[in-house]
XYZ file of C-alpha atoms in Angstrom:
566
model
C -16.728 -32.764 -50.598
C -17.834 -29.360 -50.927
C -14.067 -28.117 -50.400
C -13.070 -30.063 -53.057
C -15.366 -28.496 -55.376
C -14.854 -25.424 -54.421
C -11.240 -25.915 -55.442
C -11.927 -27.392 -58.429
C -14.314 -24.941 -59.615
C -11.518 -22.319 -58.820
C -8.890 -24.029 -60.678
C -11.157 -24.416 -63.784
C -11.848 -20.373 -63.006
C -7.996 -19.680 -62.934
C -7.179 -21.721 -66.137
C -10.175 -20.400 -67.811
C -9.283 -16.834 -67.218
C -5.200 -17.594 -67.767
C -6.674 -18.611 -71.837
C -8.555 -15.422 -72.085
C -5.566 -13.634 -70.738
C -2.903 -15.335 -73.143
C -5.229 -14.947 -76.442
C -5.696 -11.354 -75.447
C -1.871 -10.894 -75.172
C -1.251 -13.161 -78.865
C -3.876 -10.597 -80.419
C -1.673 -7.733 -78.753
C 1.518 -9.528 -80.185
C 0.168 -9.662 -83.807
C -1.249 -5.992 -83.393
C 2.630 -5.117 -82.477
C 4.278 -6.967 -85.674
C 1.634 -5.542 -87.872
C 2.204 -1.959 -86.803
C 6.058 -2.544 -87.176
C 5.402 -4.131 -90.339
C 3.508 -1.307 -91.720
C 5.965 0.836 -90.653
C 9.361 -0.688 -92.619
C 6.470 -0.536 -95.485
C 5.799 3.316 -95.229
C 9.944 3.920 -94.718
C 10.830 1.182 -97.607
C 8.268 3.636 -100.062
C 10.057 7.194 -98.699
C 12.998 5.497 -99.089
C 12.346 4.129 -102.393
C 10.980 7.824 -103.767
C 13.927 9.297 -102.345
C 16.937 7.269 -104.457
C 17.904 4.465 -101.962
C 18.869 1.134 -103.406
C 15.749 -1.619 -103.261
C 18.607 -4.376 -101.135
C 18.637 -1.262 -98.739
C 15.417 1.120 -98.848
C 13.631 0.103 -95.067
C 16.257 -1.371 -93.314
C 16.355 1.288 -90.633
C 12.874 0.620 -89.481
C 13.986 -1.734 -87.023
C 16.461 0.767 -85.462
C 13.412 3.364 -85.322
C 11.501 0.661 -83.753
C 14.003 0.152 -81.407
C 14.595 3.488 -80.128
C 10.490 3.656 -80.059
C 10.377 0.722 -77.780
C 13.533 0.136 -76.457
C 14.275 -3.658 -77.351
C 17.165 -5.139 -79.666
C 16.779 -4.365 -83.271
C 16.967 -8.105 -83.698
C 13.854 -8.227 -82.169
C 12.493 -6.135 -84.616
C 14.099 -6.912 -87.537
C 12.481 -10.606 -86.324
C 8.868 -9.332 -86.107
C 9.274 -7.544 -89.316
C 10.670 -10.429 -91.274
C 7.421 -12.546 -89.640
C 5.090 -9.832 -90.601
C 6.423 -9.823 -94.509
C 6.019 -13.725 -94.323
C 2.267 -13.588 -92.693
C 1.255 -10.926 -95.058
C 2.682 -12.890 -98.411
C 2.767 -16.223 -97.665
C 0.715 -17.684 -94.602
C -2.623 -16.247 -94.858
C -4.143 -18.679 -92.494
C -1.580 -18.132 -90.037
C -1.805 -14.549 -90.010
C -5.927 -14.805 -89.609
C -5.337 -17.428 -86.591
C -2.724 -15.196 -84.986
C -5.187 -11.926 -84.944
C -7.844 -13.679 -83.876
C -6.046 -15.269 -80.728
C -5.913 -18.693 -81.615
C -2.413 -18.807 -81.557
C 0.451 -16.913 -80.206
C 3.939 -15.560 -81.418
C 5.837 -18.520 -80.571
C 3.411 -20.994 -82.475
C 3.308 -18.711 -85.627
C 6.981 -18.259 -85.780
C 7.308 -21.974 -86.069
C 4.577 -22.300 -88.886
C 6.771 -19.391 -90.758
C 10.166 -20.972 -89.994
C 9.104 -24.496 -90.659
C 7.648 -23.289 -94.253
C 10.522 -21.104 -94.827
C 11.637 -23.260 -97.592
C 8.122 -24.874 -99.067
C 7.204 -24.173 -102.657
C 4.199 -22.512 -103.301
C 2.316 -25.055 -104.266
C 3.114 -27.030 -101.092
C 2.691 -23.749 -99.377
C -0.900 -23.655 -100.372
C -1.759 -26.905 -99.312
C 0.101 -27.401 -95.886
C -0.208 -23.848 -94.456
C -3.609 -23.615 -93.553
C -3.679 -27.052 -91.944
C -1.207 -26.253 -89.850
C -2.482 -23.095 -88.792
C -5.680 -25.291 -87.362
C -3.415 -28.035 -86.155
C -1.205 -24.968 -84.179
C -4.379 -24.274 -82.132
C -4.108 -27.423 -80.199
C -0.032 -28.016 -80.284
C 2.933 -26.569 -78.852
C 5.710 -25.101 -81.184
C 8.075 -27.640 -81.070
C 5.342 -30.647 -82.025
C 4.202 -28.142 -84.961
C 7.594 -27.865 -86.494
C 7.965 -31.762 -86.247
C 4.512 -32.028 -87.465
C 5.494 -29.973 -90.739
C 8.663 -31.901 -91.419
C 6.858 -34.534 -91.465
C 4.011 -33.478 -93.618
C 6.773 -32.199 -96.171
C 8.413 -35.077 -96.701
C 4.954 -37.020 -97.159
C 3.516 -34.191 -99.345
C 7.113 -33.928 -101.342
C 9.793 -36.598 -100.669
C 11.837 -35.624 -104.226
C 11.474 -31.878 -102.889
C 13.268 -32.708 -99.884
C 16.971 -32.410 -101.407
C 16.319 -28.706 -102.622
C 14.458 -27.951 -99.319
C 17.417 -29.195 -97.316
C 19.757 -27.465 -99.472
C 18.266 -24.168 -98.673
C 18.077 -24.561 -95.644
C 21.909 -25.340 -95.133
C 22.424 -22.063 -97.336
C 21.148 -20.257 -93.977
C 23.771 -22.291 -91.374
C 26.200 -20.147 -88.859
C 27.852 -19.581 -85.621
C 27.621 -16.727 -83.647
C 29.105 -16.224 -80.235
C 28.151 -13.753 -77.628
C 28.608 -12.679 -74.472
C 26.946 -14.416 -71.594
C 27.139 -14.479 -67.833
C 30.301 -13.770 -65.490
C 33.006 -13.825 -68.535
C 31.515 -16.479 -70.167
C 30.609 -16.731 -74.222
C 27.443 -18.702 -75.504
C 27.915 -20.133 -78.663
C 24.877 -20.841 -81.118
C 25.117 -22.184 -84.989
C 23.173 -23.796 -87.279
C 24.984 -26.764 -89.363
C 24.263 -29.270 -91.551
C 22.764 -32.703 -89.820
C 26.003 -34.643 -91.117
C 28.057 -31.978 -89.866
C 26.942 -30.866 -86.301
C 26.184 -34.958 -85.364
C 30.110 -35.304 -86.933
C 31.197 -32.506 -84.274
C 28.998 -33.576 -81.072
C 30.766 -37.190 -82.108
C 34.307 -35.654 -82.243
C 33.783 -33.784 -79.113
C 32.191 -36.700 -77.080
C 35.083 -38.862 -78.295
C 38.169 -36.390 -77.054
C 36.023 -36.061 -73.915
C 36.116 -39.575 -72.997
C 39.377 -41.039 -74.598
C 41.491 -38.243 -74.102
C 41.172 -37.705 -70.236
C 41.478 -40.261 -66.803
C 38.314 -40.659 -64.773
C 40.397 -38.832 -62.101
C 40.062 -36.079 -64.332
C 38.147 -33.477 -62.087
C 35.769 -31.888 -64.656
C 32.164 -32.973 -65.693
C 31.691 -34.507 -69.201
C 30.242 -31.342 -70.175
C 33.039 -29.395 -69.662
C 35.087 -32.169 -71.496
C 33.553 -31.531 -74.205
C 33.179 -27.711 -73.707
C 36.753 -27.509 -73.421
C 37.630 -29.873 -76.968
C 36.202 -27.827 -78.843
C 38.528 -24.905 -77.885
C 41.328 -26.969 -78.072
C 40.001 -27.656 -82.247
C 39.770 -23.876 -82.227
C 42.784 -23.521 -80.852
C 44.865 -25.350 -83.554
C 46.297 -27.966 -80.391
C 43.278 -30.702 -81.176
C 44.070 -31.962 -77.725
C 42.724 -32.280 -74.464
C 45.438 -32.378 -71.114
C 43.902 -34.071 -68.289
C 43.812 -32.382 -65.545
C 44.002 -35.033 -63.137
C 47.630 -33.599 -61.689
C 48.597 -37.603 -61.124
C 51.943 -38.558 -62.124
C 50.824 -41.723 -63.768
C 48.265 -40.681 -65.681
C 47.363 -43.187 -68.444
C 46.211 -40.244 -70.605
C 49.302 -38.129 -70.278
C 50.361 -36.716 -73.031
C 54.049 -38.114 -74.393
C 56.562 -35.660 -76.076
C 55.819 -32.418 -76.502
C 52.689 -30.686 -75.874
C 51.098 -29.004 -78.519
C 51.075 -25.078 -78.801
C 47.972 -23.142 -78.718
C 47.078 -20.586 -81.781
C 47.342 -17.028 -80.571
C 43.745 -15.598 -80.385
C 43.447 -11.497 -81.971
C 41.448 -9.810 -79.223
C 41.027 -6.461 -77.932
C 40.814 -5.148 -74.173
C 40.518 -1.973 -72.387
C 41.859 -1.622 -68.607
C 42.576 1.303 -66.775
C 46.394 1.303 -66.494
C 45.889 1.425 -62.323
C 44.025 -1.822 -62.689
C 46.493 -3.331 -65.218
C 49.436 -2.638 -62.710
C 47.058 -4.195 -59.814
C 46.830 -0.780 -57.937
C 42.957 -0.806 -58.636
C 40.350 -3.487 -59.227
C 37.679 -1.870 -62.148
C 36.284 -4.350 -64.425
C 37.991 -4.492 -68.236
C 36.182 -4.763 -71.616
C 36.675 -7.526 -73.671
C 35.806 -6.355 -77.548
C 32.341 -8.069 -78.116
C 31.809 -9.885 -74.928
C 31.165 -6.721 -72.889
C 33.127 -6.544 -69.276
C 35.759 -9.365 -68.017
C 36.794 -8.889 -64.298
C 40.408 -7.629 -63.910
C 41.818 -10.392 -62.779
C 40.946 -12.021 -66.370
C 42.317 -8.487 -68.231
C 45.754 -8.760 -66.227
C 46.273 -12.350 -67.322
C 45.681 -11.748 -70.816
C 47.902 -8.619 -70.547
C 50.821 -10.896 -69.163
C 52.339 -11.089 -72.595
C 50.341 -9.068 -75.450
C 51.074 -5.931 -76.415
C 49.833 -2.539 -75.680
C 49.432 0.834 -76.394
C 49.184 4.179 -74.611
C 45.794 5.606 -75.573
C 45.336 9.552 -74.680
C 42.280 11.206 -73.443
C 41.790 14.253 -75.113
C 38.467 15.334 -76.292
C 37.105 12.845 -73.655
C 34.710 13.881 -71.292
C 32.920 11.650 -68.270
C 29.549 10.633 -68.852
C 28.126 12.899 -66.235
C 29.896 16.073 -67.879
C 28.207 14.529 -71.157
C 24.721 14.609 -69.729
C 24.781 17.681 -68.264
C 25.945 19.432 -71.239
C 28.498 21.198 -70.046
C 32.136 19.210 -71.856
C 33.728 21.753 -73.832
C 35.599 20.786 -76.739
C 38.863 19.708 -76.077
C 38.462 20.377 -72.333
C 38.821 16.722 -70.985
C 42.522 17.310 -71.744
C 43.019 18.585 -68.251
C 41.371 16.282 -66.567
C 41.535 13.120 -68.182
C 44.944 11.784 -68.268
C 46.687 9.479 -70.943
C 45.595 5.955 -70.937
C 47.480 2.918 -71.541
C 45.852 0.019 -73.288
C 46.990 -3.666 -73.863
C 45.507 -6.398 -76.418
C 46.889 -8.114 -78.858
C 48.367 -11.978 -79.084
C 46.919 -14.301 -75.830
C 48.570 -16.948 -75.074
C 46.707 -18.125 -72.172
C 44.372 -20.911 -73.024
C 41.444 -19.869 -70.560
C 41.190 -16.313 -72.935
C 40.415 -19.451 -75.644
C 36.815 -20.477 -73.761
C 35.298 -17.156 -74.660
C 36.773 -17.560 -78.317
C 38.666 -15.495 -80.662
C 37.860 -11.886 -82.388
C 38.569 -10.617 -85.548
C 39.936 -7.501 -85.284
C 38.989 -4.901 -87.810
C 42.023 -2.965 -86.904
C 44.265 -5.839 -86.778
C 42.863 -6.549 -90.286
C 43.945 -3.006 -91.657
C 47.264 -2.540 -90.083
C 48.618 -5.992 -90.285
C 49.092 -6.054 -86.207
C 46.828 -6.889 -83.148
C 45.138 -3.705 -82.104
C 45.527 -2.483 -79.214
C 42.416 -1.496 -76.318
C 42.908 1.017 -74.146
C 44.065 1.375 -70.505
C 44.134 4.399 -68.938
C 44.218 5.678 -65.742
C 41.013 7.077 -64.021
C 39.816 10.709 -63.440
C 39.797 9.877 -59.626
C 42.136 11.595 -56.652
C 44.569 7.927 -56.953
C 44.502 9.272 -61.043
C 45.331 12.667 -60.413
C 48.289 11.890 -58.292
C 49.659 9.819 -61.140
C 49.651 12.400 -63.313
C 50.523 15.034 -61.335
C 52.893 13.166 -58.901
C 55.820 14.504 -60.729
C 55.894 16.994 -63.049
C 52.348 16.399 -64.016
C 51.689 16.639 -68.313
C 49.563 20.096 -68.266
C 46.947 20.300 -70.786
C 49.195 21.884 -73.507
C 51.784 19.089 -72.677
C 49.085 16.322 -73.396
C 47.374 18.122 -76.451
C 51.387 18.019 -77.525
C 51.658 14.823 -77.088
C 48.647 13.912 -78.592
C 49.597 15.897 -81.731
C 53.293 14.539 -82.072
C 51.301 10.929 -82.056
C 49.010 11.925 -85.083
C 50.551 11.782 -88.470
C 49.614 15.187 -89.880
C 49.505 14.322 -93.688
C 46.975 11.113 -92.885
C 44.143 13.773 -91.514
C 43.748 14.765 -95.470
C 43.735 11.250 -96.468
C 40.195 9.407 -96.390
C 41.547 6.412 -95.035
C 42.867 6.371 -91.151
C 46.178 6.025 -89.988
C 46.974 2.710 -87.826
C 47.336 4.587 -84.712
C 43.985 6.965 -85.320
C 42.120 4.359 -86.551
C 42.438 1.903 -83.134
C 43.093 4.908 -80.593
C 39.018 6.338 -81.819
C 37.808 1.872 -82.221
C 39.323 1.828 -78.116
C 37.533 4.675 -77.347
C 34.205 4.149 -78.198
C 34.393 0.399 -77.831
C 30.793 -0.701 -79.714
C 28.873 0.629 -82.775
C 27.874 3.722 -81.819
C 24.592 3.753 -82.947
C 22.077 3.342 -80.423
C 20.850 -0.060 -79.286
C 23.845 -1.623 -81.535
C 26.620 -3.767 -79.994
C 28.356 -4.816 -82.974
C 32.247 -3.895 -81.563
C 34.057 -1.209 -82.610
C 36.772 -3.489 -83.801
C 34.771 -5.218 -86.634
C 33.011 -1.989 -87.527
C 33.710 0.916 -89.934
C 35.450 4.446 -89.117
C 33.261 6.932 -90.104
C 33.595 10.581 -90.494
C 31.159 12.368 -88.503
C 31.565 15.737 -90.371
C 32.024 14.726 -93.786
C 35.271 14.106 -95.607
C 35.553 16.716 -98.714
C 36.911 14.089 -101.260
C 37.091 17.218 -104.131
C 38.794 19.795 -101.708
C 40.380 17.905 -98.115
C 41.367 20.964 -96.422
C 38.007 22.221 -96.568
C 36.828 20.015 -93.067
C 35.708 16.931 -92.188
C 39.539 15.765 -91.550
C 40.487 12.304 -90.713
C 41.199 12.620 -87.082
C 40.495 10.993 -84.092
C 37.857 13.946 -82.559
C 36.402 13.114 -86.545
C 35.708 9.440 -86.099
C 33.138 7.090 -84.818
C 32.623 3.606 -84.941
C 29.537 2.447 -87.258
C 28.543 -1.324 -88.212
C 27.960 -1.615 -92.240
C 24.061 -1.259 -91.452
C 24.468 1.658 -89.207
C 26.717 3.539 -91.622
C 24.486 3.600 -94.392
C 21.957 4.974 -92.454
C 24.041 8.089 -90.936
C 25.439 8.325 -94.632
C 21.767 8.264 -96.071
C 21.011 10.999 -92.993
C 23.447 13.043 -94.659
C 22.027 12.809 -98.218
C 18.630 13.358 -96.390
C 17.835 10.691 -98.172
C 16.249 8.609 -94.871
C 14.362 11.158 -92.362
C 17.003 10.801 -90.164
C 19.492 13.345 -88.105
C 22.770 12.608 -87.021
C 24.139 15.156 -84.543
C 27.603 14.976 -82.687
C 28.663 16.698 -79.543
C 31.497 17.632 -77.544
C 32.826 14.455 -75.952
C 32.185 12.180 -78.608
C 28.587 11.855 -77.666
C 25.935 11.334 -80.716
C 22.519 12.027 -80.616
C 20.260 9.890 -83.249
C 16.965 11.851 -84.177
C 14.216 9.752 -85.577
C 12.156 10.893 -88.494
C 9.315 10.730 -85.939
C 11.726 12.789 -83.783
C 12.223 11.235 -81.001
C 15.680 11.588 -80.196
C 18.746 9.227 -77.847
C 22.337 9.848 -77.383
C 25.216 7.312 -77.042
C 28.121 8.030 -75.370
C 31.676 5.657 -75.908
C 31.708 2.581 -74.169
C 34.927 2.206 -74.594
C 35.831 5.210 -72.528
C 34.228 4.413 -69.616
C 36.507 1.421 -68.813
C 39.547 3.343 -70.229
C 38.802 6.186 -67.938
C 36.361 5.175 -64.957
C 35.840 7.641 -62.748
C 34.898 5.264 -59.987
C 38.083 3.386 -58.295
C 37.461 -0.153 -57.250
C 39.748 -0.885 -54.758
C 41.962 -4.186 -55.254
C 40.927 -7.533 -53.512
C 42.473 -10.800 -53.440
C 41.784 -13.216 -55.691
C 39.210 -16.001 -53.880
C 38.303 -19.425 -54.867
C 39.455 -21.931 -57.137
C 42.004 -20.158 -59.915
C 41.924 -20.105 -63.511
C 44.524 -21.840 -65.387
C 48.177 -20.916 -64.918
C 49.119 -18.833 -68.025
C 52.089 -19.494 -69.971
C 55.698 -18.371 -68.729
C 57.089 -18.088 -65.321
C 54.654 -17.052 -62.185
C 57.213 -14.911 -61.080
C 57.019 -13.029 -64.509
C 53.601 -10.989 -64.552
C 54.097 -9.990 -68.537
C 55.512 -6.764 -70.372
C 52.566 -5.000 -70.626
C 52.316 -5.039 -66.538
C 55.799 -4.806 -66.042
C 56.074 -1.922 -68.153
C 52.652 -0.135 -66.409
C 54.148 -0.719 -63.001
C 57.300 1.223 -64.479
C 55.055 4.036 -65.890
C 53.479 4.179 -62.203
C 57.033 4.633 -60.825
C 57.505 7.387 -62.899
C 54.689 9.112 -61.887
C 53.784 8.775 -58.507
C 56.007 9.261 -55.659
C 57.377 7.542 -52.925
C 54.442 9.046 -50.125
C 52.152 8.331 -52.513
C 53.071 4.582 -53.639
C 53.677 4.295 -49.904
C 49.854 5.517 -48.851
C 48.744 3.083 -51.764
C 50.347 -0.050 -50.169
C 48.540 0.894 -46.455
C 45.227 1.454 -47.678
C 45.536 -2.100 -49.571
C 47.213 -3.726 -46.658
C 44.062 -2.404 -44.400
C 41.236 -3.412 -46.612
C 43.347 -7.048 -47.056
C 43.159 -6.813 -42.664
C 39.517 -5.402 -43.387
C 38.393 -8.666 -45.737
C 40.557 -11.143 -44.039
C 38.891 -10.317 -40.163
């Protein structure tokens, strides 16, 4: 018996201590969105003082914060927006939260749940929730408040629902292994209409041979409604299937996206990963099949420097001309419905020049690299800088706006926003000149050029352009290789280098493998028919590598196939 309570009387310790230990941490948590809340207030008054628009004045904060601390600046702008909402309109919340009584999680869902309540409802509901949150989980308290609304205000309901469907979306973003998770917020009618569409193509529109789960069923109908075919194909393989489809089968919408591949891996010669725009990276096997029929672009090198030269300060401008070579890239139209599962991009670029635009391939700075350039007569350094030069319409570099080519050759290169903890992609973000354009006198600098551009989200533009008013604290430097440094008004200072580069030029080679395990979906057109955009790499490697060299390439991949097969 004594054993017993001895373990009981250690468990009761343990749980005692694991309260003390989370109120301690929920006081530290509402410490941490009150200091970051004071701190958009003191940059929202500089700001203010200093000429910046009231929609705009503090928005940067969260970007400070997130240098500061290094998480997302949607985690700050989140513990800013709670702060503004303790402070002004849950009192009682904010009091409970200090003290312990409750954590982050349980006073977000007070704030969200309220989000919408008058203030006279507001007044009355808040503070009894903030006792009630001491003794519930966060999910219970939000039911608890919708409940408590509609008691306290049926006729409000209407207007309370209708702002709340003001705030509905769908965002997608990249997940694990070349997947995309998808999150929205719709109206009740609407997202129980979809669930009921999707549940309905999953079951009436496939066999019960049909090897996938009803999850993926319905994972996979709702690409086909993206995808314009509003069709599922069972994939049962049976000859008499009773859901085959009769006539002909409908054609999938071609999806805008952008990807970068080295041009080794795009003719299969190497095996480095690819980079999707605004998924992050896609294994090559994924980047050749969407390359099978898109089109691509060569993408040059100069001015690019390897992350290591970066670091160590010692890229020169211009420099990376000798020993980064030209780069192809591909992109464009898929037609391959597996690209479909991780969803179509809008493509800035695309947008502007009326075309898909391009990503980048290039080959790597490695010895394999080298030998393609230099396998026969090697492009010097003058010969690329020509050839970068002849590719640059001369008259757009005095014109404000881009040129097609300029304007996705700089988006492939540095892949994301540039600015730091940002990963907004280059191709839905804005070109901006990081010496200023002279709109009164062009010639005088700041020239619309590739070396002069940099990818910046909307939010992330305004604050280099208020950096260069000095209207916000904040410095903006830029450094040989395209890499940025972002001083703080605190002054702490980061650097970002372009993403984008570093898949279009990877100094590391991956060596090719076969393909293992069960294979993705064939693409459209002939197996024996890998696509242009390979077809015409493989040519490119022809050109410049020779015989010796193509022969030593097909050894070393015949051992390590010996090496893996063994």
């Amino acid at each position: 018996m004594s054993d017993i309570a001895d373990e009981i009387a250690a468990a009761n310790e343990l749980v005692a201590r694991l309260r003390g230990v989370h109120s301690e941490i929920a006081v530290l948590q509402a410490e941490e969105t009150a200091l970051m809340t004071g701190l958009y207030h003191l940059r929202r008054a500089q700001q203010l003082d200093l000429g910046v628009s009231n929609l705009n004045a503090g928005e940067d904060a969260a970007t400070e914060i997130g240098i500061a601390l290094k998480v997302s600046q949607g985690t700050a702008d989140g513990l800013i927006g709670l702060g503004l909402d303790l402070e002004n309109r849950c009192p009682a919340t904010r009091e409970a939260f200090a003290a312990g009584r409750i954590d982050l999680a349980q006073a977000r869902a007070i704030s969200k749940s309220l989000s919408n309540a008058s203030d006279e409802l507001l007044t009355e509901l808040e503070p009894a929730l903030a006792a009630y949150a001491e003794k519930a989980d966060p999910q219970r308290i939000r039911r608890t408040a919708r409940r408590r609304l509609l008691e306290a205000d049926p006729a409000g309901q209407a207007a309370r629902r209708k702002a709340a469907e003001a705030d509905r979306y769908v965002s997608i973003t990249a997940h694990d292994d070349g997947t995309a998770l998808l999150d929205g917020v719709l109206p009740a009618a609407g997202g129980q209409a979809l669930y009921e569409r999707l549940r309905e193509m999953a079951s009436s529109q496939c066999c019960r041979k049909d090897p996938r789960t009803v999850a993926q069923r319905r994972a996979d109908a709702l690409v086909s409604l993206a995808d314009g075919t509003g069709r599922l194909v069972c994939q049962c393989c049976q000859p008499d299937c009773p859901r085959a489809l009769t006539g002909e089968a409908p054609v999938a919408r071609k999806a805008l996206v952008q990807v970068g591949v080295s041009a080794e891996t795009l003719a299969g010669l190497q095996d480095n990963p690819a980079l999707l725009s605004g998924l992050g990276a896609i294994d090559p096997d994924l980047a050749r099949q969407i390359a099978r029929h898109a089109r691509f672009e060569i993408i040059t090198a100069t001015g690019i420097t390897t992350p290591t030269e970066a670091a160590a300060g010692i890229a020169e401008t211009g420099s990376a001309a000798t020993t980064a070579p030209t780069a192809a890239t591909i992109g464009g139209l898929a037609a391959i419905p597996a690209l479909a599962t991780v969803g179509p991009i809008a493509t800035a670029a695309g947008a502007e020049t009326g075309s898909a635009a391009p990503a980048a391939a290039t080959t790597p700075t490695t010895a394999t690299a080298t030998s393609i350039t230099t396998g026969r007569p090697a492009p010097s350094a003058a010969a690329a800088t020509t050839r970068h030069a002849e590719n640059t319409d001369s008259a757009t570099e005095l014109r404000y706006r881009p040129g097609a080519r300029t304007a996705r050759q700089a988006r492939a290169i540095d892949g994301i926003c540039r600015a730091p903890g940002c990963h907004i992609p280059a191709a839905a973000s804005d070109l901006d000149h990081q010496d200023r354009f002279d709109h009164a006198n062009p010639q005088a600098g700041g020239h619309t050029t590739e070396d002069n551009l940099g990818a910046r989200c909307r939010r992330h533009h305004r604050l280099k352009t208020l950096a260069d008013n000095h209207a916000n604290g904040w410095e903006v430097r830029h450094h040989p290789g395209r890499v940025v440094e972002w001083r703080t008004p605190t002054g702490e200072s980061v650097t970002t280098e372009p993403e984008g580069s570093l898949y279009l030029f990877p100094t590391i080679a991956v060596p090719p493998v076969t393909a293992a395990g069960v294979p993705d979906a064939e693409p459209t057109g002939s197996i024996f028919d890998p696509g242009v955009a390979v077809n015409i790499m493989t040519e490119l490697m022809q050109v410049y590598t020779t015989p010796e060299q193509r022969r030593q390439q097909g050894r070393a991949l015949a051992s390590r196939r010996d090496r893996i097969n063994m």
